[in-house]
XYZ file of C-alpha atoms in Angstrom:
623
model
C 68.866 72.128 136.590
C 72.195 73.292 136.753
C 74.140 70.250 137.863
C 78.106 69.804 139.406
C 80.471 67.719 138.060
C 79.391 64.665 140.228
C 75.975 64.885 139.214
C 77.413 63.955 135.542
C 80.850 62.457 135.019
C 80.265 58.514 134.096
C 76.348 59.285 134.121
C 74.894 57.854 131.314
C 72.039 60.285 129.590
C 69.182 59.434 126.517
C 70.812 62.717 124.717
C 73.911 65.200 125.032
C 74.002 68.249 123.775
C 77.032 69.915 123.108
C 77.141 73.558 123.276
C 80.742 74.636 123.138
C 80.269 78.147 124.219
C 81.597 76.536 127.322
C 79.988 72.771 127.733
C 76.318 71.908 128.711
C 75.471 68.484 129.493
C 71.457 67.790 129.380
C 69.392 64.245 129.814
C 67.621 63.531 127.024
C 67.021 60.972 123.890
C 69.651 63.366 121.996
C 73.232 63.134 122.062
C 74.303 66.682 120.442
C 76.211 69.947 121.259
C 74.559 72.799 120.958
C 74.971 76.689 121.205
C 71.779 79.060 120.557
C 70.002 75.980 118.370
C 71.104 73.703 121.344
C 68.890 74.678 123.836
C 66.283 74.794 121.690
C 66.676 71.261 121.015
C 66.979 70.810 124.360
C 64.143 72.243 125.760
C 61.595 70.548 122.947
C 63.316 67.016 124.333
C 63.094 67.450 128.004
C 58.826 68.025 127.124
C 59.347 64.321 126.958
C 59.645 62.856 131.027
C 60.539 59.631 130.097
C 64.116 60.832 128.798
C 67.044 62.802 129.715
C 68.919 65.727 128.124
C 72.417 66.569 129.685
C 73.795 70.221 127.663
C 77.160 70.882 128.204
C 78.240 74.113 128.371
C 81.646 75.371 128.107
C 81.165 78.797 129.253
C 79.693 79.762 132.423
C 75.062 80.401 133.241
C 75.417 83.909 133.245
C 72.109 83.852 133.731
C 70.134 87.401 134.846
C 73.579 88.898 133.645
C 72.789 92.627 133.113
C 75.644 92.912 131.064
C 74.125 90.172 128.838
C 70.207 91.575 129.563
C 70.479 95.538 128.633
C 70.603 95.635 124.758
C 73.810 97.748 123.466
C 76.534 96.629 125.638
C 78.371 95.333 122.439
C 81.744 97.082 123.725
C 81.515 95.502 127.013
C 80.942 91.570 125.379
C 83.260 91.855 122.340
C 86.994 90.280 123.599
C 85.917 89.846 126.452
C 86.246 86.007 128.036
C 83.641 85.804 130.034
C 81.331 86.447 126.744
C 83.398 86.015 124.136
C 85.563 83.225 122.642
C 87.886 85.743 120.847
C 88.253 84.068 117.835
C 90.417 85.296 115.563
C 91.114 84.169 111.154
C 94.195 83.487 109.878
C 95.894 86.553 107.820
C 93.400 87.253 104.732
C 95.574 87.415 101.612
C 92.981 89.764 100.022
C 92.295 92.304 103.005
C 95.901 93.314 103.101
C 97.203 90.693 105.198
C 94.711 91.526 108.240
C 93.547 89.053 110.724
C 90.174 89.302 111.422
C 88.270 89.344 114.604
C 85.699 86.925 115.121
C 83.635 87.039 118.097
C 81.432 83.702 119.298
C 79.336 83.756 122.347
C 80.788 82.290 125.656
C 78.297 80.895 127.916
C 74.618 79.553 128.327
C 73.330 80.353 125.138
C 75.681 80.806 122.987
C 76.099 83.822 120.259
C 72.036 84.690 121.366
C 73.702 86.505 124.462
C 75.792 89.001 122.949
C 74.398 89.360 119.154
C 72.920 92.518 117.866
C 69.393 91.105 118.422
C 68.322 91.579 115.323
C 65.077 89.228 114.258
C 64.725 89.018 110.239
C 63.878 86.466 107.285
C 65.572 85.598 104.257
C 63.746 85.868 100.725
C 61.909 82.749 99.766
C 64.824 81.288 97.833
C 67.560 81.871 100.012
C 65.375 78.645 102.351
C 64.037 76.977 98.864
C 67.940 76.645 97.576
C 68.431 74.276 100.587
C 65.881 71.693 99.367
C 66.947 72.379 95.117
C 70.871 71.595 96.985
C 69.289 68.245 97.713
C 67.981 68.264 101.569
C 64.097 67.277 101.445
C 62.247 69.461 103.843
C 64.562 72.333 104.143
C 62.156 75.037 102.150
C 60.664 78.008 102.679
C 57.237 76.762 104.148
C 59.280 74.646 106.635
C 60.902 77.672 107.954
C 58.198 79.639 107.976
C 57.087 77.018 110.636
C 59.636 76.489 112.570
C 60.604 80.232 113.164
C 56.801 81.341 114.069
C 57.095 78.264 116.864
C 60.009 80.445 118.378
C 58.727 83.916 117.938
C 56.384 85.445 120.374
C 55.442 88.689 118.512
C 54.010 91.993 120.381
C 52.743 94.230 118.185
C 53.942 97.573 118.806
C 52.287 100.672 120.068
C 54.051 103.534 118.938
C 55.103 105.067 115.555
C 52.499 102.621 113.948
C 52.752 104.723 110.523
C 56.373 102.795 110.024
C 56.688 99.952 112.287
C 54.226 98.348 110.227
C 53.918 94.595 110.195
C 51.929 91.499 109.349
C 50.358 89.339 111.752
C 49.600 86.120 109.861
C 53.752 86.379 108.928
C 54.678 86.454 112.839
C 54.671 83.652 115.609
C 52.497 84.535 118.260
C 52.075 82.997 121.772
C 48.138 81.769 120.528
C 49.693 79.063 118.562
C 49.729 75.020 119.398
C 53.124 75.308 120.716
C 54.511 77.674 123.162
C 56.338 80.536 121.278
C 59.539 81.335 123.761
C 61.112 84.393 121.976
C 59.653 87.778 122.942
C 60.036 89.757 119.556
C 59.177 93.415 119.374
C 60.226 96.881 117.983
C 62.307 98.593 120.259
C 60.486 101.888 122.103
C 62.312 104.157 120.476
C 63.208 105.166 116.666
C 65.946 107.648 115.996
C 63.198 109.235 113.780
C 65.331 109.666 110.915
C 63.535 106.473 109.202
C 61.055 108.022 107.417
C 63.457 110.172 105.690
C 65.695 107.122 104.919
C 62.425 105.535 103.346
C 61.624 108.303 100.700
C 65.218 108.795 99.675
C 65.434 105.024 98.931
C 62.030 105.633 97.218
C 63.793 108.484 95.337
C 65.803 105.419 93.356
C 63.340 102.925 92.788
C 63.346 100.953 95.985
C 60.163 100.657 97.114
C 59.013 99.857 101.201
C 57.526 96.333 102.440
C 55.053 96.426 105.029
C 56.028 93.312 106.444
C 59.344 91.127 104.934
C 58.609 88.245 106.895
C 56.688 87.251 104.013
C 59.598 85.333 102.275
C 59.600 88.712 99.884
C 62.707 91.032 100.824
C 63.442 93.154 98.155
C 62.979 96.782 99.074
C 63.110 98.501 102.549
C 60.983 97.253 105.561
C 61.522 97.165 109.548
C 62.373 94.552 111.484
C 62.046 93.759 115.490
C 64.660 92.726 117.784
C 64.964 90.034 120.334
C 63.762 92.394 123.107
C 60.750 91.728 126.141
C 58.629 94.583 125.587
C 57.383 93.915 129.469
C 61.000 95.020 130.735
C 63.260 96.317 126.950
C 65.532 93.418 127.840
C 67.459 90.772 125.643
C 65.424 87.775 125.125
C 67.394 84.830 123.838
C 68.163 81.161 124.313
C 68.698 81.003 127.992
C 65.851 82.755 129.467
C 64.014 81.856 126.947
C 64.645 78.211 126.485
C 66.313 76.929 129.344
C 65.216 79.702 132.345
C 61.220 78.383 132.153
C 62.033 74.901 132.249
C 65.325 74.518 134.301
C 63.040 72.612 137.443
C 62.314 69.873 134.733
C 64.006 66.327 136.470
C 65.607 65.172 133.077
C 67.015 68.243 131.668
C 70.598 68.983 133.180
C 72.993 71.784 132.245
C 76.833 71.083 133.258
C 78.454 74.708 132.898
C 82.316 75.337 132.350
C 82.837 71.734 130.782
C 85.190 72.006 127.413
C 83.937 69.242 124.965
C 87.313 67.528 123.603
C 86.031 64.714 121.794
C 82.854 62.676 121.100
C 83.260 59.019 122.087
C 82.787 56.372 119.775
C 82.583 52.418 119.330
C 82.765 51.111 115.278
C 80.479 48.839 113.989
C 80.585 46.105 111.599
C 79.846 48.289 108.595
C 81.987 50.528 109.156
C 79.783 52.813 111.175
C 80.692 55.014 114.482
C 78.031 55.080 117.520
C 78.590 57.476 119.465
C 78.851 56.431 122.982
C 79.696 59.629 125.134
C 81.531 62.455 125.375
C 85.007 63.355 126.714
C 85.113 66.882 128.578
C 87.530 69.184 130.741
C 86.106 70.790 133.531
C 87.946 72.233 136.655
C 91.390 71.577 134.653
C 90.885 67.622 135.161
C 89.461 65.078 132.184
C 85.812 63.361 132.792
C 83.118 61.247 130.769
C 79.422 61.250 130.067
C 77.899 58.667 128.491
C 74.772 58.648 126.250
C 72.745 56.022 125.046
C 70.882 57.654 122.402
C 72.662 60.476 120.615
C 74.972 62.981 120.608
C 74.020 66.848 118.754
C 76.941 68.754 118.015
C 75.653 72.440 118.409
C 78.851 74.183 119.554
C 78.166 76.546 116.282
C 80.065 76.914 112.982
C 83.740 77.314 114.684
C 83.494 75.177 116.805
C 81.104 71.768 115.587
C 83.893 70.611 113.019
C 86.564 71.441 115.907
C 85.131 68.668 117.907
C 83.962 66.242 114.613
C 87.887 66.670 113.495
C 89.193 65.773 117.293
C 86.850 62.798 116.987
C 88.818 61.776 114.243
C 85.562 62.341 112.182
C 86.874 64.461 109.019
C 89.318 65.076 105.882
C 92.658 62.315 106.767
C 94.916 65.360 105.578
C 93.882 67.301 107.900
C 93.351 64.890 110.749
C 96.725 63.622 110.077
C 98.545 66.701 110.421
C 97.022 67.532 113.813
C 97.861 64.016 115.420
C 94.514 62.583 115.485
C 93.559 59.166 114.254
C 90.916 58.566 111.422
C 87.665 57.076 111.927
C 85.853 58.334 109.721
C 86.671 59.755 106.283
C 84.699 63.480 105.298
C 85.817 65.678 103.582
C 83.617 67.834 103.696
C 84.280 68.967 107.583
C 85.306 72.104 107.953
C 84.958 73.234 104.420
C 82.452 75.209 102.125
C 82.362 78.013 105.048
C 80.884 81.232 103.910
C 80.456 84.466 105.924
C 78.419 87.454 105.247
C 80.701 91.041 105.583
C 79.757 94.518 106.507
C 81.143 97.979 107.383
C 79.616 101.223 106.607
C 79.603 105.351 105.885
C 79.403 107.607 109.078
C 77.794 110.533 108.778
C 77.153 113.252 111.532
C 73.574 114.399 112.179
C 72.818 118.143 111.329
C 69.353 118.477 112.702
C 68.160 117.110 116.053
C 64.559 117.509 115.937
C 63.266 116.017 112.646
C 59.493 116.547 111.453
C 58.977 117.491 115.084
C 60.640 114.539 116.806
C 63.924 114.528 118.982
C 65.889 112.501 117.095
C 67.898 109.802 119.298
C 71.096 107.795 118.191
C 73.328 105.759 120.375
C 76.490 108.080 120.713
C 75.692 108.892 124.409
C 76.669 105.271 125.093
C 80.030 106.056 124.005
C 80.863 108.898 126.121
C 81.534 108.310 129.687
C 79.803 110.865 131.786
C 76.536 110.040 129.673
C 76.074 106.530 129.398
C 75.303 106.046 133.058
C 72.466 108.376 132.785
C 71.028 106.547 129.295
C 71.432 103.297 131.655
C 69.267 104.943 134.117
C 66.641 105.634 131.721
C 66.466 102.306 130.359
C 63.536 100.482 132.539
C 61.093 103.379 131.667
C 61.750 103.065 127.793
C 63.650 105.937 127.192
C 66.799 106.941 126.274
C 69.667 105.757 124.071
C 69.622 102.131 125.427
C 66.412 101.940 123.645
C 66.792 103.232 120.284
C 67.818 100.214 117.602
C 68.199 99.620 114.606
C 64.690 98.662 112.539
C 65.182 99.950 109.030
C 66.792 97.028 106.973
C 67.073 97.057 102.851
C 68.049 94.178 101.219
C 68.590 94.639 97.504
C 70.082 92.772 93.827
C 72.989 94.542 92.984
C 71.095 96.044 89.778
C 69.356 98.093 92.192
C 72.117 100.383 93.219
C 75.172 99.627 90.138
C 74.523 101.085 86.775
C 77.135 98.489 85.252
C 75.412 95.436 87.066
C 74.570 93.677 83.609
C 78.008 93.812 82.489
C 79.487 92.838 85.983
C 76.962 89.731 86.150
C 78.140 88.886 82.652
C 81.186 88.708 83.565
C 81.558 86.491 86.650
C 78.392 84.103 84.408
C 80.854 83.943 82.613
C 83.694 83.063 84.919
C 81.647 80.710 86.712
C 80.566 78.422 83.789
C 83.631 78.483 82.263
C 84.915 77.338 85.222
C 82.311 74.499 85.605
C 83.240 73.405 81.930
C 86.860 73.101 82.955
C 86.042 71.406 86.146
C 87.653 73.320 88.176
C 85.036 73.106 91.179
C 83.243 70.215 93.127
C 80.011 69.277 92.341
C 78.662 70.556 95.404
C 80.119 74.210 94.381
C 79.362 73.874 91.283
C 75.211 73.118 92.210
C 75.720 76.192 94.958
C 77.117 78.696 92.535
C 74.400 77.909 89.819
C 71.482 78.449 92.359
C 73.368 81.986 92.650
C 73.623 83.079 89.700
C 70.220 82.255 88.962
C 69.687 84.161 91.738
C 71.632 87.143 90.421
C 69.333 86.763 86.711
C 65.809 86.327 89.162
C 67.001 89.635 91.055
C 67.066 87.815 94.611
C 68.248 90.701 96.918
C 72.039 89.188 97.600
C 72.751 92.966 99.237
C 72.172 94.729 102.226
C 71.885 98.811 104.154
C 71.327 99.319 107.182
C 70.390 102.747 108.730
C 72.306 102.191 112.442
C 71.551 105.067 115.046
C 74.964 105.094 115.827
C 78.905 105.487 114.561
C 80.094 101.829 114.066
C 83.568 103.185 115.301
C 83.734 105.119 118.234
C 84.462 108.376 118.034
C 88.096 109.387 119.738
C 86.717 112.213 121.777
C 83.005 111.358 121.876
C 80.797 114.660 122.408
C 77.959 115.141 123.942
C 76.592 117.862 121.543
C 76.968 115.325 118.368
C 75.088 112.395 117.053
C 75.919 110.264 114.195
C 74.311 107.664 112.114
C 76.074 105.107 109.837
C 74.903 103.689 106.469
C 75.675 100.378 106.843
C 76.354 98.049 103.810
C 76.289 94.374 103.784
C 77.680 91.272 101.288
C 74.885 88.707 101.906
C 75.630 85.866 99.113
C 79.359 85.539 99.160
C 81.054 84.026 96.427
C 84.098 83.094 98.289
C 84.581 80.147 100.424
C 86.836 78.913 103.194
C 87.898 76.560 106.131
C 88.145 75.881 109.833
C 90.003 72.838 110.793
C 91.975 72.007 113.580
C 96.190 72.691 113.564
C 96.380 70.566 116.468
C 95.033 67.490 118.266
C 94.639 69.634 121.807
C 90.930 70.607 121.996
C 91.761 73.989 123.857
C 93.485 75.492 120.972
C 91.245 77.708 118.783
C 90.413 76.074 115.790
C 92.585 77.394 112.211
C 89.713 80.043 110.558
C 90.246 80.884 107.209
C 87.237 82.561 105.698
C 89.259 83.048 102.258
C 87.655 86.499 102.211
C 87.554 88.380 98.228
C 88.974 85.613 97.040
C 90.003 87.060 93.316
C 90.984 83.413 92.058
C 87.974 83.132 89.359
C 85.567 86.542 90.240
C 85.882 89.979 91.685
C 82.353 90.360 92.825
C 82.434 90.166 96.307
C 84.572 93.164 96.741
C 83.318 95.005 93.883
C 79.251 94.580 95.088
C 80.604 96.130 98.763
C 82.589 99.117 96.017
C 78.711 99.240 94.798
C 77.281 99.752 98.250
C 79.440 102.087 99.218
C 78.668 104.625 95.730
C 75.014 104.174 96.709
C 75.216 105.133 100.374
C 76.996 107.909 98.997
C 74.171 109.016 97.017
C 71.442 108.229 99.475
C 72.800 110.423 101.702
C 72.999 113.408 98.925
C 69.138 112.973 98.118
C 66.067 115.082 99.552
C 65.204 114.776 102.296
C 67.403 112.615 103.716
C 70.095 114.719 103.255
C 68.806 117.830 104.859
C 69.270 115.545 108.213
C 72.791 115.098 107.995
C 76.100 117.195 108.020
C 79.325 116.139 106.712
C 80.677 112.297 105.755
C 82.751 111.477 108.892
C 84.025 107.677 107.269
C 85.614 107.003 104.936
C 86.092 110.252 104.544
C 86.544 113.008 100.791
C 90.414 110.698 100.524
C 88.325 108.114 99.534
C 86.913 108.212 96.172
C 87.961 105.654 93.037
C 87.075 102.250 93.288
C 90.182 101.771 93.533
C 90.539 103.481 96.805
C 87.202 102.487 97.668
C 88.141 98.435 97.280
C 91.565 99.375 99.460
C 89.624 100.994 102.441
C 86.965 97.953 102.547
C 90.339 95.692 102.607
C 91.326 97.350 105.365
C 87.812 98.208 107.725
C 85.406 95.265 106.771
C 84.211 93.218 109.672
C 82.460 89.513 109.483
C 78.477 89.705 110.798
C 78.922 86.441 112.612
C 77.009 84.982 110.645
C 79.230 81.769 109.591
C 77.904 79.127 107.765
C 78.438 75.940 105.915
C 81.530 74.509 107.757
C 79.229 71.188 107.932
C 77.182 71.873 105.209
C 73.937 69.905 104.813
C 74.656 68.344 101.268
C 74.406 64.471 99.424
C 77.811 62.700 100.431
C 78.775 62.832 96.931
C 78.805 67.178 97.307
C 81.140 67.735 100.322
C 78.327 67.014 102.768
C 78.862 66.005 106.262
C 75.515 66.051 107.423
C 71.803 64.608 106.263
C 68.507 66.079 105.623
C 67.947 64.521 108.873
C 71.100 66.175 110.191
C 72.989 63.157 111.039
C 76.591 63.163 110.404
C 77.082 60.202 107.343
C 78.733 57.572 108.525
C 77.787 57.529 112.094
C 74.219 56.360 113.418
C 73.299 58.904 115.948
C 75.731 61.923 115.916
C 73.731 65.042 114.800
C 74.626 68.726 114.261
C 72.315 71.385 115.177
C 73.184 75.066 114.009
C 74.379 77.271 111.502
C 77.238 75.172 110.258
C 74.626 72.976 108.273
C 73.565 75.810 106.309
C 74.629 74.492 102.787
C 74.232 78.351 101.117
C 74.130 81.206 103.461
C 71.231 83.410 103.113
C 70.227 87.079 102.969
C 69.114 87.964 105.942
C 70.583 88.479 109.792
C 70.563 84.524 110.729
C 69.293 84.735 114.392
C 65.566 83.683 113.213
C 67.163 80.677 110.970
C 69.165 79.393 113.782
C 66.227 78.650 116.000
C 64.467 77.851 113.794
C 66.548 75.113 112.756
C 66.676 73.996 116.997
C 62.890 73.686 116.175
C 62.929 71.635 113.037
C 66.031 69.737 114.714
C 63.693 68.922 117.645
C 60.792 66.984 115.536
C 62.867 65.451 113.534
C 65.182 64.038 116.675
C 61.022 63.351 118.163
C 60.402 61.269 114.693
C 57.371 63.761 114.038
C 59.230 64.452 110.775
């Protein structure tokens, strides 16, 4: 239920669940915050009568939120604060001073309201590198598990020829447990796919029927969080906490600000948590729990409230005002973030192989999008074309100079390790990539998007665009986010460290790569007889040189933020378990991505419940 204020200050719950995207409060035997993975935990808790969940939630329901519901109303979330936290990095020495924008869901579940709804798997060794990083049952086969337990698959039943796919690879709503994601291909293709597909074929890259396999490399579709009963957004709310809000012990306290996580010390040095300190209505108020507390307020935001529960590095926590409790390093560090941008191109033709061909620009343009909203409910129109083509590639596949380029940063990287100039938990994370680099484990991404990913400045109704998109999967740089001050409404300090040139280049010079390749894609038959002149970055744009600048200067993150309290042995930089229990402290968990010790290749919204699910049993003690 969605409770008031009375219904929770100095009530004492089995579990708390923190999901900063405002505060959630929920009865139940776990005390954790929580944002998309947080009402999946949640929800699995509350099956239990006998105990009681509270979530706190520090944005507001939003719930049946058409603005949330109707896929493609990115423009209308992004800085916005009622969906958005409007997060923004420090200045990025490498990107040409720039301060990035980085968006976080605001409100009842988290980042799953306003993401791109995109529902993909990593490679197999993107999930194996968590258990070889030292985290027992963190591998492929247990992810396999716990994402099929979210998904509820629909098979599609149109354009069958390439939205192909794999039944015994997708959850389905026959299994033991309910499945509460509707997953499904989106009604309408811009029809320019199949093109896309033999042009990649052109250079080697061959199609997948189905990459939820655990095998990635090459060019496949992929579904989208969508209800194929009514095209909207499925995601954690409605899918989560909607069906099961009557339940007696699961409570949901909107508009409550976590500050702090209360704690008692115990004789060996331990914290217990005992509750959790909020703000809601301006005014400062307590829960208590008697169980445990799950941090799932997301990458940003879980070391935010570990640090202002003096739970972290003593520099750190000592420079903001806020007394140790616990000494861990590792808060707040090893974050890693995957980065994308991407060449526009206007569409020449606009019937392909007999098909319309539909992109997203009418959304753009004023006088059109109203009629495209229209349209939506039957399945039509440009509120129902996404994106489904996805290719994730090594970097040999699209650089002619890989070899030497890998060489080099092997190189780099060991002689680096030999003069000790990283941790041992960097050290163990950048030799799982380069073997990944030798092995060929697609570290790269393109994306064909039916749509410009920057709005045209006179949008017209008689042109359509598609953009190439390119993506940096397996970053080599890492950064921070640690509090600057002891007030828990201040936005955390983000510093993703982005191209960080200290020891390699590759991170900018793999996006350089992309971009060359895009290039050529869109010069080779028959793709190219689709589309009409490069609209970004433009003929200016041409040496690497220039290439690297422009990237500098247009590169966005892909929310997908990880590490920030990485999942590690103590003795790496971890801050968490295999269990997912903060060291040091006997029942404080976290729940999300920020536990993710080595971000993966792949869109992370099928990882993130799937940890809620694993999360869930192992909170349960069935694991």
């Amino acid at each position: 239920m969605l409770a008031n204020i009375t219904q929770v200050e100095h009530k004492t719950f089995d579990y708390i669940v923190i999901e900063i995207v405002r505060l959630m409060l929920y009865q139940a035997e776990d005390n954790r915050t929580l944002q998309t993975a947080g009402l999946v935990v949640a929800s699995r808790l509350s099956e239990d009568a006998s105990v009681s969940v509270l979530v706190l939630e520090a944005g507001e329901a939003n719930l049946d939120d058409r603005a949330i519901l109707l896929p493609g109303q990115g423009m209308v979330h992004i800085n916005n604060p009622k969906y958005d936290w409007g997060f923004k990095t420090v200045k990025q020495e490498h990107s040409n001073g720039r301060e990035y924008s980085w968006p976080r869901g605001m409100g009842l579940g988290g980042s799953s309201a306003i993401n791109f709804l995109l529902w993909n798997k990593p490679a197999r060794e993107f999930l194996d590198a968590f258990e070889e990083l030292g985290n027992e049952g963190w591998n492929w086969e247990s992810f396999d598990k716990y994402s099929k337990r979210a998904e509820q698959f629909t098979a599609p039943d149109h354009d069958r020829d390439y939205l192909t796919y794999d039944l015994k690879h997708r959850g389905t709503s026959g299994m033991s447990h309910p499945c509460p994601v509707p997953v499904s291909f989106p009604t309408t293709i811009s029809q320019l796919e199949r093109r896309f597909i033999e042009a990649m074929q052109t250079f080697g890259i061959e199609r997948i029927r189905e990459a939820s396999s655990g095998s990635t490399n090459g060019t496949s579709v992929t579904a989208s969080t969508l209800d194929p009963k009514t095209h909207l957004r499925s995601y954690a709310a409605n899918s989560y906490y909607a069906p099961n809000a009557a339940r007696h012990n699961l409570t949901v306290l909107v508009s409550a600000h976590v500050a702090s996580i209360v704690t008692r010390r115990n004789a060996e040095g331990t914290l217990t948590a005992t509750g959790v300190y909020f703000i809601h209505g301006g005014s400062n108020h307590v829960v208590h729990a008697s169980k445990e507390v799950c941090l799932s307020a997301g990458t940003i935001m879980s070391p935010q409230i570990l640090e202002l529960s003096g739970i972290g590095d003593h520099h750190v926590l000592n420079q903001a005002g806020v007394e140790v409790k616990c000494e861990l390093p590792g808060v707040g560090a090893n974050v890693q973030e995957h980065l994308w941008s991407g060449v526009i191109y206007r569409v020449k033709d606009f019937v392909v192989d007999g098909r319309p061909v539909t992109t997203m620009d009418p959304l753009m343009n004023p006088a059109e999008a109203p009629k495209h909203i229209a349209l939506h409910a039957s399945g039509k129109g440009a509120l129902n074309v996404w994106t489904t083509s996805l290719t994730f590639l090594p970097l040999n596949s699209v650089c002619v100079d890989a070899d030497k380029l890998q060489r080099t940063l092997s190189d780099t990287i060991l002689d680096g390790i030999k003069k000790n100039v990283y941790n041992s938990g960097l050290r163990k994370q950048y030799e799982l990539q380069l073997k990944h680099i030798r092995d060929h484990v697609p570290s790269l991404e393109i994306m064909l998007l039916p749509r410009p990913i920057v709005r045209p400045e006179k949008p017209d109704v008689n042109q359509k665009h598609i953009t190439l998109g390119l993506a940096l999967n397996s970053p080599f740089s890492r950064g921070t986010i640690h509090i600057g001050s002891s007030d828990p409404l201040k936005h955390p300090l983000i510093d993703p460290n982005l191209y960080d040139e200290a020891y390699v280049r590759i991170d900018i010079q793999s996006m350089v790569e992309l971009v060359k390749f895009n290039r050529q894609l869109a010069q080779t038959p028959p793709f190219k007889e689709t589309l009409a002149e490069e609209v970004m970055p433009g003929p200016t744009v041409q040496s690497d040189e220039q290439i690297a600048n422009w990237l500098r200067n247009v590169v966005n993150t892909t929310y997908h933020t990880t590490g920030s309290c990485s999942m590690l042995p103590l003795e790496d930089g971890g801050v968490v378990d295999a269990k997912l229990r903060v060291y040091h402290t006997t029942n404080i968990r976290v729940v999300d991505l920020s536990i993710v010790p080595l971000n993966v290749g792949s869109h992370t919204q099928a990882l993130t419940y799937a940890i809620g699910e694993q999360a869930a049993d192992i909170i349960k003690g069935v694991i």
